[in-house]
mmCIF file of C-alpha atoms in Angstrom:
data_model
loop_
_atom_site.group_PDB
_atom_site.id
_atom_site.type_symbol
_atom_site.label_atom_id
_atom_site.label_comp_id
_atom_site.label_asym_id
_atom_site.label_seq_id
_atom_site.Cartn_x
_atom_site.Cartn_y
_atom_site.Cartn_z
ATOM 1 C CA MET Z 178 102.551 105.757 121.850
ATOM 2 C CA ASN Z 179 105.172 103.342 123.165
ATOM 3 C CA PHE Z 180 105.592 100.895 120.307
ATOM 4 C CA ASP Z 181 108.024 98.817 122.367
ATOM 5 C CA GLN Z 182 105.214 97.881 124.745
ATOM 6 C CA ASN Z 183 102.512 97.208 122.176
ATOM 7 C CA ASN Z 184 103.344 93.776 120.882
ATOM 8 C CA THR Z 185 99.930 92.221 120.427
ATOM 9 C CA GLY Z 186 101.256 89.600 118.032
ATOM 10 C CA THR Z 187 102.160 87.051 120.708
ATOM 11 C CA GLU Z 188 98.537 86.024 121.129
ATOM 12 C CA ASN Z 189 96.675 87.670 118.291
ATOM 13 C CA ASN Z 190 98.680 87.381 115.079
ATOM 14 C CA PHE Z 191 97.275 83.998 114.121
ATOM 15 C CA ILE Z 192 98.623 83.820 110.566
ATOM 16 C CA ARG Z 193 102.162 84.907 111.297
ATOM 17 C CA LYS Z 194 102.436 82.739 114.402
ATOM 18 C CA SER Z 195 100.369 79.785 113.262
ATOM 19 C CA PRO Z 196 102.238 76.600 114.289
ATOM 20 C CA GLU Z 197 101.268 74.969 110.991
ATOM 21 C CA MET Z 198 102.638 77.863 108.937
ATOM 22 C CA LEU Z 199 105.854 78.138 110.954
ATOM 23 C CA THR Z 200 106.522 74.422 110.725
ATOM 24 C CA SER Z 201 105.871 74.331 106.984
ATOM 25 C CA ILE Z 202 108.230 77.261 106.333
ATOM 26 C CA PHE Z 203 110.961 76.864 108.954
ATOM 27 C CA GLY Z 204 110.596 73.320 110.190
ATOM 28 C CA THR Z 205 109.942 74.468 113.757
ATOM 29 C CA THR Z 206 107.539 76.571 115.793
ATOM 30 C CA GLU Z 207 110.389 78.135 117.799
ATOM 31 C CA VAL Z 208 110.611 81.131 115.511
ATOM 32 C CA THR Z 209 110.450 84.920 115.798
ATOM 33 C CA PRO Z 210 108.038 85.427 112.885
ATOM 34 C CA LEU Z 211 109.279 88.283 110.716
ATOM 35 C CA TRP Z 212 107.860 86.993 107.460
ATOM 36 C CA VAL Z 213 104.344 88.424 107.057
ATOM 37 C CA ALA Z 214 104.196 92.093 105.997
ATOM 38 C CA ASP Z 215 102.000 93.368 108.787
ATOM 39 C CA MET Z 216 102.606 95.045 112.130
ATOM 40 C CA ASP Z 217 102.900 93.762 115.665
ATOM 41 C CA PHE Z 218 101.586 97.043 117.064
ATOM 42 C CA THR Z 219 98.240 97.986 118.537
ATOM 43 C CA VAL Z 220 96.351 100.211 116.111
ATOM 44 C CA ALA Z 221 95.814 103.917 116.754
ATOM 45 C CA ASN Z 222 93.353 104.827 119.483
ATOM 46 C CA PRO Z 223 90.877 106.566 117.108
ATOM 47 C CA ILE Z 224 90.537 103.320 115.162
ATOM 48 C CA LYS Z 225 89.937 101.291 118.309
ATOM 49 C CA ALA Z 226 87.443 103.860 119.581
ATOM 50 C CA GLU Z 227 85.465 103.779 116.342
ATOM 51 C CA LEU Z 228 85.364 99.985 116.299
ATOM 52 C CA GLN Z 229 84.289 99.960 119.926
ATOM 53 C CA ARG Z 230 81.544 102.472 119.146
ATOM 54 C CA LEU Z 231 80.143 100.121 116.530
ATOM 55 C CA VAL Z 232 80.360 97.120 118.853
ATOM 56 C CA ASP Z 233 78.649 98.991 121.675
ATOM 57 C CA ARG Z 234 75.900 100.101 119.326
ATOM 58 C CA GLY Z 235 75.107 96.460 118.714
ATOM 59 C CA GLN Z 236 73.422 96.967 115.340
ATOM 60 C CA PHE Z 237 75.016 95.873 112.087
ATOM 61 C CA ALA Z 238 72.627 96.618 109.259
ATOM 62 C CA TYR Z 239 73.482 97.692 105.702
ATOM 63 C CA GLU Z 240 75.620 100.775 106.091
ATOM 64 C CA PHE Z 241 77.738 102.139 103.248
ATOM 65 C CA ASN Z 242 79.590 105.429 103.217
ATOM 66 C CA SER Z 243 81.953 105.254 100.266
ATOM 67 C CA LYS Z 244 81.780 109.012 99.788
ATOM 68 C CA GLY Z 245 83.022 109.579 103.318
ATOM 69 C CA VAL Z 246 85.840 107.091 102.779
ATOM 70 C CA PHE Z 247 86.936 108.680 99.503
ATOM 71 C CA ASN Z 248 86.836 112.162 101.042
ATOM 72 C CA ALA Z 249 89.021 110.992 103.922
ATOM 73 C CA ILE Z 250 91.528 109.386 101.548
ATOM 74 C CA SER Z 251 91.626 112.415 99.247
ATOM 75 C CA ASN Z 252 92.240 114.798 102.139
ATOM 76 C CA TRP Z 253 94.973 112.527 103.474
ATOM 77 C CA TYR Z 254 96.823 112.429 100.150
ATOM 78 C CA GLN Z 255 96.586 116.179 99.836
ATOM 79 C CA ARG Z 256 98.065 116.689 103.295
ATOM 80 C CA ARG Z 257 100.741 113.988 103.130
ATOM 81 C CA HIS Z 258 101.740 113.984 99.468
ATOM 82 C CA GLY Z 259 100.383 117.151 97.859
ATOM 83 C CA LEU Z 260 98.273 114.969 95.577
ATOM 84 C CA ASP Z 261 94.854 116.179 94.417
ATOM 85 C CA LEU Z 262 92.463 113.262 93.968
ATOM 86 C CA ASN Z 263 88.956 113.587 92.565
ATOM 87 C CA THR Z 264 86.623 111.608 94.817
ATOM 88 C CA SER Z 265 84.579 110.666 91.741
ATOM 89 C CA ASN Z 266 87.520 108.716 90.316
ATOM 90 C CA PHE Z 267 87.662 106.003 92.996
ATOM 91 C CA VAL Z 268 86.318 102.482 92.860
ATOM 92 C CA GLN Z 269 86.081 100.560 96.109
ATOM 93 C CA VAL Z 270 86.975 96.874 96.114
ATOM 94 C CA THR Z 271 87.558 94.337 98.861
ATOM 95 C CA GLY Z 272 91.349 94.493 98.680
ATOM 96 C CA VAL Z 273 94.345 95.560 96.618
ATOM 97 C CA LEU Z 274 94.888 92.097 95.138
ATOM 98 C CA THR Z 275 91.194 91.965 94.266
ATOM 99 C CA GLY Z 276 91.632 95.262 92.452
ATOM 100 C CA ILE Z 277 94.675 94.022 90.555
ATOM 101 C CA ALA Z 278 92.872 90.793 89.619
ATOM 102 C CA LEU Z 279 89.878 92.730 88.264
ATOM 103 C CA LEU Z 280 92.080 95.159 86.350
ATOM 104 C CA ILE Z 281 94.046 92.356 84.712
ATOM 105 C CA ARG Z 282 90.815 90.766 83.528
ATOM 106 C CA GLU Z 283 89.437 94.056 82.252
ATOM 107 C CA LEU Z 284 92.616 95.340 80.571
ATOM 108 C CA THR Z 285 93.890 92.115 78.993
ATOM 109 C CA ASN Z 286 92.642 89.002 77.240
ATOM 110 C CA GLN Z 287 93.392 85.334 77.797
ATOM 111 C CA ASP Z 288 97.021 84.516 76.910
ATOM 112 C CA ASP Z 289 98.087 88.173 77.003
ATOM 113 C CA SER Z 290 101.090 88.972 79.181
ATOM 114 C CA VAL Z 291 101.593 91.136 82.256
ATOM 115 C CA LEU Z 292 105.026 92.406 83.249
ATOM 116 C CA ILE Z 293 106.401 92.539 86.785
ATOM 117 C CA GLN Z 294 109.780 93.759 88.052
ATOM 118 C CA THR Z 295 111.613 91.078 90.002
ATOM 119 C CA PRO Z 296 112.235 90.429 92.792
ATOM 120 C CA ALA Z 297 108.537 91.071 93.241
ATOM 121 C CA TYR Z 298 105.767 90.493 95.756
ATOM 122 C CA HIS Z 299 104.985 86.837 95.143
ATOM 123 C CA GLN Z 300 101.209 87.283 94.892
ATOM 124 C CA PHE Z 301 101.640 89.308 91.686
ATOM 125 C CA SER Z 302 102.623 86.190 89.740
ATOM 126 C CA LYS Z 303 99.776 84.225 91.254
ATOM 127 C CA VAL Z 304 97.109 86.794 90.442
ATOM 128 C CA ILE Z 305 98.386 87.022 86.847
ATOM 129 C CA SER Z 306 98.658 83.310 86.135
ATOM 130 C CA SER Z 307 95.355 82.472 87.840
ATOM 131 C CA ALA Z 308 93.666 84.812 85.355
ATOM 132 C CA GLY Z 309 95.086 82.822 82.442
ATOM 133 C CA ARG Z 310 97.659 85.483 81.585
ATOM 134 C CA ASN Z 311 101.403 85.060 81.186
ATOM 135 C CA VAL Z 312 103.975 86.490 83.595
ATOM 136 C CA VAL Z 313 106.830 88.443 81.987
ATOM 137 C CA LYS Z 314 109.711 89.387 84.272
ATOM 138 C CA SER Z 315 111.942 92.424 83.985
ATOM 139 C CA PRO Z 316 114.647 92.011 86.640
ATOM 140 C CA LEU Z 317 115.785 95.045 88.578
ATOM 141 C CA LYS Z 318 119.534 95.518 88.478
ATOM 142 C CA ILE Z 319 121.952 96.163 91.322
ATOM 143 C CA VAL Z 320 124.175 99.189 90.772
ATOM 144 C CA GLY Z 321 126.539 100.307 93.516
ATOM 145 C CA GLY Z 322 124.734 98.245 96.149
ATOM 146 C CA LYS Z 323 121.331 99.635 95.223
ATOM 147 C CA TYR Z 324 118.489 98.357 93.075
ATOM 148 C CA GLU Z 325 117.644 100.294 89.930
ATOM 149 C CA ILE Z 326 115.225 99.803 87.057
ATOM 150 C CA ASP Z 327 116.833 98.222 84.007
ATOM 151 C CA PHE Z 328 115.242 100.540 81.463
ATOM 152 C CA ASP Z 329 116.797 98.755 78.476
ATOM 153 C CA ASP Z 330 115.366 95.424 79.576
ATOM 154 C CA LEU Z 331 112.030 97.049 80.387
ATOM 155 C CA ASP Z 332 111.886 98.596 76.936
ATOM 156 C CA THR Z 333 112.683 95.264 75.303
ATOM 157 C CA LYS Z 334 110.094 93.339 77.319
ATOM 158 C CA LEU Z 335 107.295 95.889 76.842
ATOM 159 C CA ARG Z 336 107.940 95.910 73.100
ATOM 160 C CA ALA Z 337 106.405 92.426 72.816
ATOM 161 C CA VAL Z 338 102.937 92.702 71.278
ATOM 162 C CA ASP Z 339 101.315 90.456 73.886
ATOM 163 C CA VAL Z 340 102.433 92.539 76.898
ATOM 164 C CA LYS Z 341 99.451 94.768 77.618
ATOM 165 C CA VAL Z 342 99.900 95.669 81.294
ATOM 166 C CA MET Z 343 102.758 96.342 83.689
ATOM 167 C CA ILE Z 344 102.474 96.150 87.475
ATOM 168 C CA LEU Z 345 104.612 98.813 89.130
ATOM 169 C CA CYS Z 346 105.304 98.518 92.861
ATOM 170 C CA ASN Z 347 106.077 101.900 94.457
ATOM 171 C CA PRO Z 348 107.522 101.821 97.072
ATOM 172 C CA HIS Z 349 108.898 98.504 95.954
ATOM 173 C CA ASN Z 350 108.315 95.313 97.912
ATOM 174 C CA PRO Z 351 110.712 93.665 98.743
ATOM 175 C CA VAL Z 352 113.741 95.824 97.823
ATOM 176 C CA GLY Z 353 112.564 98.994 99.584
ATOM 177 C CA ARG Z 354 113.108 101.474 96.757
ATOM 178 C CA VAL Z 355 110.976 104.614 96.511
ATOM 179 C CA TRP Z 356 111.080 105.369 92.804
ATOM 180 C CA SER Z 357 112.066 108.936 92.017
ATOM 181 C CA LYS Z 358 110.046 111.260 89.823
ATOM 182 C CA GLU Z 359 112.694 110.963 87.101
ATOM 183 C CA GLU Z 360 112.618 107.157 87.184
ATOM 184 C CA LEU Z 361 108.837 107.141 86.986
ATOM 185 C CA GLU Z 362 108.837 109.578 84.078
ATOM 186 C CA THR Z 363 111.153 107.247 82.159
ATOM 187 C CA VAL Z 364 108.892 104.278 82.902
ATOM 188 C CA LEU Z 365 105.914 106.285 81.639
ATOM 189 C CA GLN Z 366 107.744 107.161 78.424
ATOM 190 C CA ILE Z 367 108.558 103.523 77.745
ATOM 191 C CA ALA Z 368 105.014 102.382 78.535
ATOM 192 C CA ALA Z 369 103.542 105.062 76.269
ATOM 193 C CA ARG Z 370 105.867 104.053 73.448
ATOM 194 C CA HIS Z 371 104.516 100.495 73.561
ATOM 195 C CA ASN Z 372 100.898 101.297 74.503
ATOM 196 C CA VAL Z 373 101.134 99.490 77.840
ATOM 197 C CA THR Z 374 98.886 100.372 80.777
ATOM 198 C CA ILE Z 375 100.531 100.582 84.198
ATOM 199 C CA ILE Z 376 98.866 99.365 87.378
ATOM 200 C CA SER Z 377 100.707 101.116 90.193
ATOM 201 C CA ASP Z 378 100.543 99.354 93.556
ATOM 202 C CA GLU Z 379 101.176 102.191 96.016
ATOM 203 C CA ILE Z 380 100.030 100.478 99.188
ATOM 204 C CA HIS Z 381 103.248 101.442 101.051
ATOM 205 C CA ALA Z 382 103.022 105.095 99.983
ATOM 206 C CA ASP Z 383 102.953 106.410 103.547
ATOM 207 C CA ILE Z 384 105.915 104.381 104.821
ATOM 208 C CA ILE Z 385 108.669 106.683 103.560
ATOM 209 C CA TYR Z 386 111.860 107.532 105.454
ATOM 210 C CA SER Z 387 113.741 110.805 105.790
ATOM 211 C CA GLY Z 388 115.635 111.894 102.701
ATOM 212 C CA HIS Z 389 113.105 110.351 100.333
ATOM 213 C CA ARG Z 390 109.837 111.486 98.809
ATOM 214 C CA PHE Z 391 106.968 109.437 97.437
ATOM 215 C CA THR Z 392 105.674 110.361 93.971
ATOM 216 C CA SER Z 393 102.411 108.781 92.924
ATOM 217 C CA LEU Z 394 102.052 107.780 89.307
ATOM 218 C CA MET Z 395 98.763 109.686 89.437
ATOM 219 C CA LYS Z 396 100.698 112.907 89.939
ATOM 220 C CA LEU Z 397 102.458 112.345 86.620
ATOM 221 C CA ASP Z 398 99.789 110.672 84.479
ATOM 222 C CA SER Z 399 96.325 109.872 85.783
ATOM 223 C CA LYS Z 400 94.693 109.687 82.351
ATOM 224 C CA ASN Z 401 96.364 106.598 80.958
ATOM 225 C CA HIS Z 402 97.164 104.516 84.010
ATOM 226 C CA VAL Z 403 95.760 103.210 87.306
ATOM 227 C CA ALA Z 404 96.926 103.449 90.911
ATOM 228 C CA LEU Z 405 95.823 101.332 93.853
ATOM 229 C CA ILE Z 406 96.472 103.862 96.569
ATOM 230 C CA GLY Z 407 93.538 103.683 98.931
ATOM 231 C CA SER Z 408 94.124 100.777 101.298
ATOM 232 C CA PRO Z 409 94.887 101.783 104.880
ATOM 233 C CA SER Z 410 96.234 98.319 105.696
ATOM 234 C CA LYS Z 411 99.996 98.949 105.653
ATOM 235 C CA THR Z 412 99.856 102.503 106.991
ATOM 236 C CA PHE Z 413 97.620 101.760 109.961
ATOM 237 C CA GLY Z 414 98.051 98.018 110.569
ATOM 238 C CA MET Z 415 94.497 97.232 109.430
ATOM 239 C CA GLN Z 416 95.142 94.250 107.153
ATOM 240 C CA SER Z 417 92.114 92.218 108.208
ATOM 241 C CA ILE Z 418 89.630 95.115 108.292
ATOM 242 C CA SER Z 419 90.670 97.164 105.272
ATOM 243 C CA ASN Z 420 89.413 97.486 101.708
ATOM 244 C CA GLY Z 421 91.273 98.412 98.562
ATOM 245 C CA TYR Z 422 90.623 101.439 96.385
ATOM 246 C CA ILE Z 423 91.359 101.874 92.703
ATOM 247 C CA TYR Z 424 91.970 105.352 91.358
ATOM 248 C CA THR Z 425 92.190 106.567 87.764
ATOM 249 C CA ALA Z 426 91.177 109.601 85.758
ATOM 250 C CA ASN Z 427 90.776 107.428 82.670
ATOM 251 C CA GLN Z 428 87.004 107.365 82.326
ATOM 252 C CA SER Z 429 86.971 104.244 80.182
ATOM 253 C CA ILE Z 430 88.954 102.233 82.738
ATOM 254 C CA LEU Z 431 86.981 103.808 85.574
ATOM 255 C CA GLU Z 432 83.595 102.831 84.172
ATOM 256 C CA SER Z 433 84.827 99.357 83.272
ATOM 257 C CA MET Z 434 86.131 98.774 86.789
ATOM 258 C CA ARG Z 435 83.057 100.242 88.399
ATOM 259 C CA ALA Z 436 80.801 97.957 86.368
ATOM 260 C CA ALA Z 437 82.942 94.900 87.143
ATOM 261 C CA ALA Z 438 83.011 95.638 90.871
ATOM 262 C CA GLU Z 439 79.278 96.293 90.988
ATOM 263 C CA SER Z 440 78.471 93.146 89.018
ATOM 264 C CA MET Z 441 80.182 91.021 91.678
ATOM 265 C CA TYR Z 442 79.057 93.160 94.622
ATOM 266 C CA LEU Z 443 82.674 93.886 95.535
ATOM 267 C CA ASP Z 444 82.074 97.608 95.993
ATOM 268 C CA HIS Z 445 80.085 97.338 99.221
ATOM 269 C CA GLY Z 446 82.070 98.124 102.330
ATOM 270 C CA ASN Z 447 80.985 96.998 105.766
ATOM 271 C CA ALA Z 448 80.488 99.243 108.779
ATOM 272 C CA PHE Z 449 83.684 98.174 110.554
ATOM 273 C CA THR Z 450 85.850 98.710 107.488
ATOM 274 C CA THR Z 451 84.140 101.937 106.485
ATOM 275 C CA PHE Z 452 84.216 103.809 109.761
ATOM 276 C CA SER Z 453 87.607 102.548 110.923
ATOM 277 C CA THR Z 454 89.072 103.709 107.603
ATOM 278 C CA ILE Z 455 87.556 107.167 107.996
ATOM 279 C CA ALA Z 456 88.825 107.351 111.582
ATOM 280 C CA ALA Z 457 92.317 106.279 110.504
ATOM 281 C CA TYR Z 458 92.694 108.865 107.750
ATOM 282 C CA GLU Z 459 91.007 111.669 109.674
ATOM 283 C CA LYS Z 460 92.433 111.094 113.160
ATOM 284 C CA GLY Z 461 95.433 108.779 112.843
ATOM 285 C CA GLU Z 462 98.090 111.148 111.542
ATOM 286 C CA GLU Z 463 99.923 111.675 114.833
ATOM 287 C CA TRP Z 464 100.125 107.904 115.307
ATOM 288 C CA VAL Z 465 101.608 107.460 111.825
ATOM 289 C CA ASP Z 466 104.222 110.149 112.470
ATOM 290 C CA GLU Z 467 105.306 108.354 115.647
ATOM 291 C CA LEU Z 468 105.285 105.021 113.819
ATOM 292 C CA LEU Z 469 107.652 106.303 111.136
ATOM 293 C CA VAL Z 470 110.154 107.487 113.746
ATOM 294 C CA TYR Z 471 110.084 104.076 115.408
ATOM 295 C CA LEU Z 472 110.326 102.150 112.137
ATOM 296 C CA GLN Z 473 113.264 104.253 110.990
ATOM 297 C CA SER Z 474 115.059 103.492 114.261
ATOM 298 C CA ASN Z 475 114.394 99.784 113.713
ATOM 299 C CA ARG Z 476 115.716 100.051 110.176
ATOM 300 C CA ASP Z 477 118.864 101.822 111.333
ATOM 301 C CA TRP Z 478 119.520 99.277 114.083
ATOM 302 C CA ILE Z 479 119.256 96.395 111.616
ATOM 303 C CA SER Z 480 121.446 98.162 109.080
ATOM 304 C CA ASP Z 481 124.179 98.755 111.659
ATOM 305 C CA PHE Z 482 123.955 95.235 113.055
ATOM 306 C CA VAL Z 483 124.121 93.596 109.645
ATOM 307 C CA ALA Z 484 127.090 95.753 108.593
ATOM 308 C CA ASN Z 485 129.062 95.199 111.790
ATOM 309 C CA GLU Z 486 128.021 91.815 113.156
ATOM 310 C CA LEU Z 487 126.977 89.592 110.245
ATOM 311 C CA PRO Z 488 129.992 88.934 108.005
ATOM 312 C CA GLY Z 489 129.034 88.131 104.433
ATOM 313 C CA VAL Z 490 125.526 89.532 104.850
ATOM 314 C CA SER Z 491 124.350 92.854 103.437
ATOM 315 C CA MET Z 492 121.079 94.750 103.486
ATOM 316 C CA PHE Z 493 119.996 97.003 100.652
ATOM 317 C CA PRO Z 494 119.153 100.619 101.516
ATOM 318 C CA ILE Z 495 115.555 100.864 102.701
ATOM 319 C CA GLU Z 496 113.910 104.047 101.447
ATOM 320 C CA GLY Z 497 110.333 102.960 102.103
ATOM 321 C CA THR Z 498 108.178 100.046 103.375
ATOM 322 C CA TYR Z 499 108.975 98.193 106.585
ATOM 323 C CA GLN Z 500 110.660 95.313 104.791
ATOM 324 C CA GLY Z 501 114.389 94.705 104.655
ATOM 325 C CA TRP Z 502 115.937 92.749 101.763
ATOM 326 C CA LEU Z 503 118.963 90.764 102.989
ATOM 327 C CA ASP Z 504 121.681 89.306 100.766
ATOM 328 C CA PHE Z 505 123.587 86.267 102.086
ATOM 329 C CA SER Z 506 125.481 85.622 98.843
ATOM 330 C CA ALA Z 507 128.905 86.485 100.265
ATOM 331 C CA THR Z 508 128.619 84.051 103.184
ATOM 332 C CA GLY Z 509 129.630 81.056 101.094
ATOM 333 C CA LEU Z 510 126.452 79.258 102.103
ATOM 334 C CA SER Z 511 124.070 77.414 99.830
ATOM 335 C CA GLY Z 512 120.356 78.031 99.768
ATOM 336 C CA ASP Z 513 119.765 74.827 101.718
ATOM 337 C CA ASP Z 514 122.304 75.916 104.338
ATOM 338 C CA LEU Z 515 120.488 79.217 104.731
ATOM 339 C CA THR Z 516 117.168 77.470 105.259
ATOM 340 C CA THR Z 517 118.776 75.290 107.913
ATOM 341 C CA ILE Z 518 120.274 78.309 109.671
ATOM 342 C CA PHE Z 519 116.934 80.128 109.721
ATOM 343 C CA GLY Z 520 115.239 77.125 111.296
ATOM 344 C CA LYS Z 521 118.029 76.528 113.780
ATOM 345 C CA SER Z 522 118.212 80.166 114.883
ATOM 346 C CA GLY Z 523 114.460 80.787 114.793
ATOM 347 C CA PHE Z 524 115.017 83.675 112.393
ATOM 348 C CA GLY Z 525 111.622 83.845 110.697
ATOM 349 C CA ALA Z 526 112.333 85.823 107.518
ATOM 350 C CA SER Z 527 110.553 85.257 104.216
ATOM 351 C CA PRO Z 528 112.623 83.115 101.821
ATOM 352 C CA GLY Z 529 113.951 85.098 98.869
ATOM 353 C CA THR Z 530 112.643 82.487 96.432
ATOM 354 C CA TRP Z 531 109.113 83.705 97.152
ATOM 355 C CA PHE Z 532 110.015 86.899 95.310
ATOM 356 C CA ASP Z 533 112.407 85.552 92.670
ATOM 357 C CA GLN Z 534 113.107 81.890 91.972
ATOM 358 C CA ASP Z 535 116.827 82.638 91.722
ATOM 359 C CA ALA Z 536 117.013 84.540 95.029
ATOM 360 C CA ASN Z 537 117.764 81.490 97.195
ATOM 361 C CA LEU Z 538 120.430 83.408 99.107
ATOM 362 C CA PHE Z 539 118.175 86.364 99.863
ATOM 363 C CA ALA Z 540 115.504 86.932 102.492
ATOM 364 C CA ARG Z 541 112.929 89.576 103.355
ATOM 365 C CA VAL Z 542 112.501 90.634 106.955
ATOM 366 C CA ASN Z 543 109.565 92.579 108.378
ATOM 367 C CA PHE Z 544 110.706 95.092 111.009
ATOM 368 C CA ALA Z 545 107.348 96.531 112.059
ATOM 369 C CA VAL Z 546 107.718 94.747 115.382
ATOM 370 C CA PRO Z 547 109.041 95.791 118.805
ATOM 371 C CA ARG Z 548 112.792 96.319 118.749
ATOM 372 C CA ALA Z 549 113.395 93.766 121.470
ATOM 373 C CA ASP Z 550 112.080 91.054 119.149
ATOM 374 C CA ILE Z 551 114.258 92.286 116.297
ATOM 375 C CA LYS Z 552 117.378 92.363 118.459
ATOM 376 C CA ALA Z 553 116.723 88.900 119.831
ATOM 377 C CA ALA Z 554 116.091 87.437 116.366
ATOM 378 C CA PHE Z 555 119.172 88.954 114.746
ATOM 379 C CA LYS Z 556 121.442 88.014 117.655
ATOM 380 C CA ARG Z 557 120.272 84.403 117.453
ATOM 381 C CA LEU Z 558 120.950 84.492 113.720
ATOM 382 C CA GLN Z 559 124.423 85.865 114.428
ATOM 383 C CA THR Z 560 125.156 83.088 116.927
ATOM 384 C CA VAL Z 561 124.303 80.350 114.448
ATOM 385 C CA LEU Z 562 125.740 82.097 111.390
ATOM 386 C CA ILE Z 563 129.193 82.585 112.897
ATOM 387 C CA GLN Z 564 129.491 79.020 114.177
ATOM 388 C CA PRO Z 565 131.289 77.372 111.274
ATOM 389 C CA ASN Z 566 131.256 73.967 112.939
ATOM 390 C CA SER Z 567 127.472 73.679 113.041
ATOM 391 C CA LEU Z 568 127.062 73.088 109.328
ATOM 392 C CA GLN Z 569 130.443 71.402 108.882
ATOM 393 C CA GLU Z 570 129.519 68.773 111.457
ATOM 394 C CA ARG Z 571 126.278 68.104 109.621
ATOM 395 C CA ASP Z 572 128.093 67.735 106.307
ATOM 396 C CA THR Z 573 130.761 65.500 107.861
ATOM 397 C CA LYS Z 574 128.120 63.158 109.239
ATOM 398 C CA ALA Z 575 126.386 63.070 105.880
ATOM 399 C CA ASN Z 576 129.631 62.276 104.066
ATOM 400 C CA ALA Z 577 130.469 59.580 106.611
ATOM 401 C CA LYS Z 578 127.187 57.864 105.926
ATOM 402 C CA CYS Z 579 127.837 58.003 102.195
ATOM 403 C CA CYS Z 580 131.251 56.345 102.604
ATOM 404 C CA CYS Z 581 129.952 53.406 104.623
#
């Protein structure tokens, strides 16, 4: 597949390219939108063929095939990750965030606390607080230009009696780390010491680059914790037609989640979701392999460009996901200046403050788009960023007004 020639986002990515959204975030609609974590690529042919088959059939009655979905997922994880998953240990829900929301309500009580590792996917805080639980943050630390888990801080935070659950993001969004087996084992030891249950969001498990290996928490401890590993959305670009799948070998959690999902009728897939998911996991492997090669080339281009052409800007090593975490701290700019530059250059990255309130000089960029768009966006950013007079003139005018 030629990913360079499959940019469907220009007309079809309504959320990312919504004029209202672009204006509210960047102050203009003249933006290359790199802020939403989905792809600007046409999905794999087997997925399209299966959807077309259903459309051509013209009948859309009740049609559930959860067993087929779970078999397809289990076989995929065995092939790709050497992970043996019991198909009886899945619960289907409408999405990963739905699964996390249900788990938080089942595993904690009102006013309990849930820990996240910041910077963190911004919806984690929302799903915790909207359930009436408290958000506890354990910041990741930067060591040698790379993010690491602060195990001392994690141990201290999990020691609190009201912290009952921890959300682990692996691979981590937005910093791009793929946690090693040794790091995960240490996290498990700390969680066990304080009787904390881990919800492991592994939605980016298949987006791993050369030199790195994904380890599911379920490979290390499936009895005491939960993984959300079954959504095909990130792997196959199926955000709007995918479900989420909870997996655990803990029978108490499993039955609790199954009962909760059934009570709200969240466990019923639809025909489009069901059969496109089966097609993706059973017939989409070649497409994913080609995707990873293309994404890695995009990552490498950005890394080289940032290092050589954007003074004062750095990008953290990306081991997994198709998100880049950019640091503008050494540019001498303020957070407001950075927002102005993004709007002026049409560089549509996600503001860092979405992921950490103190990250006003950081940004997350989605690079699952054709390389021509990436090159154009970064070169426009470069043009504005290296023009020192652009912001100075603005400040001079502002100061002149103040003096009058």
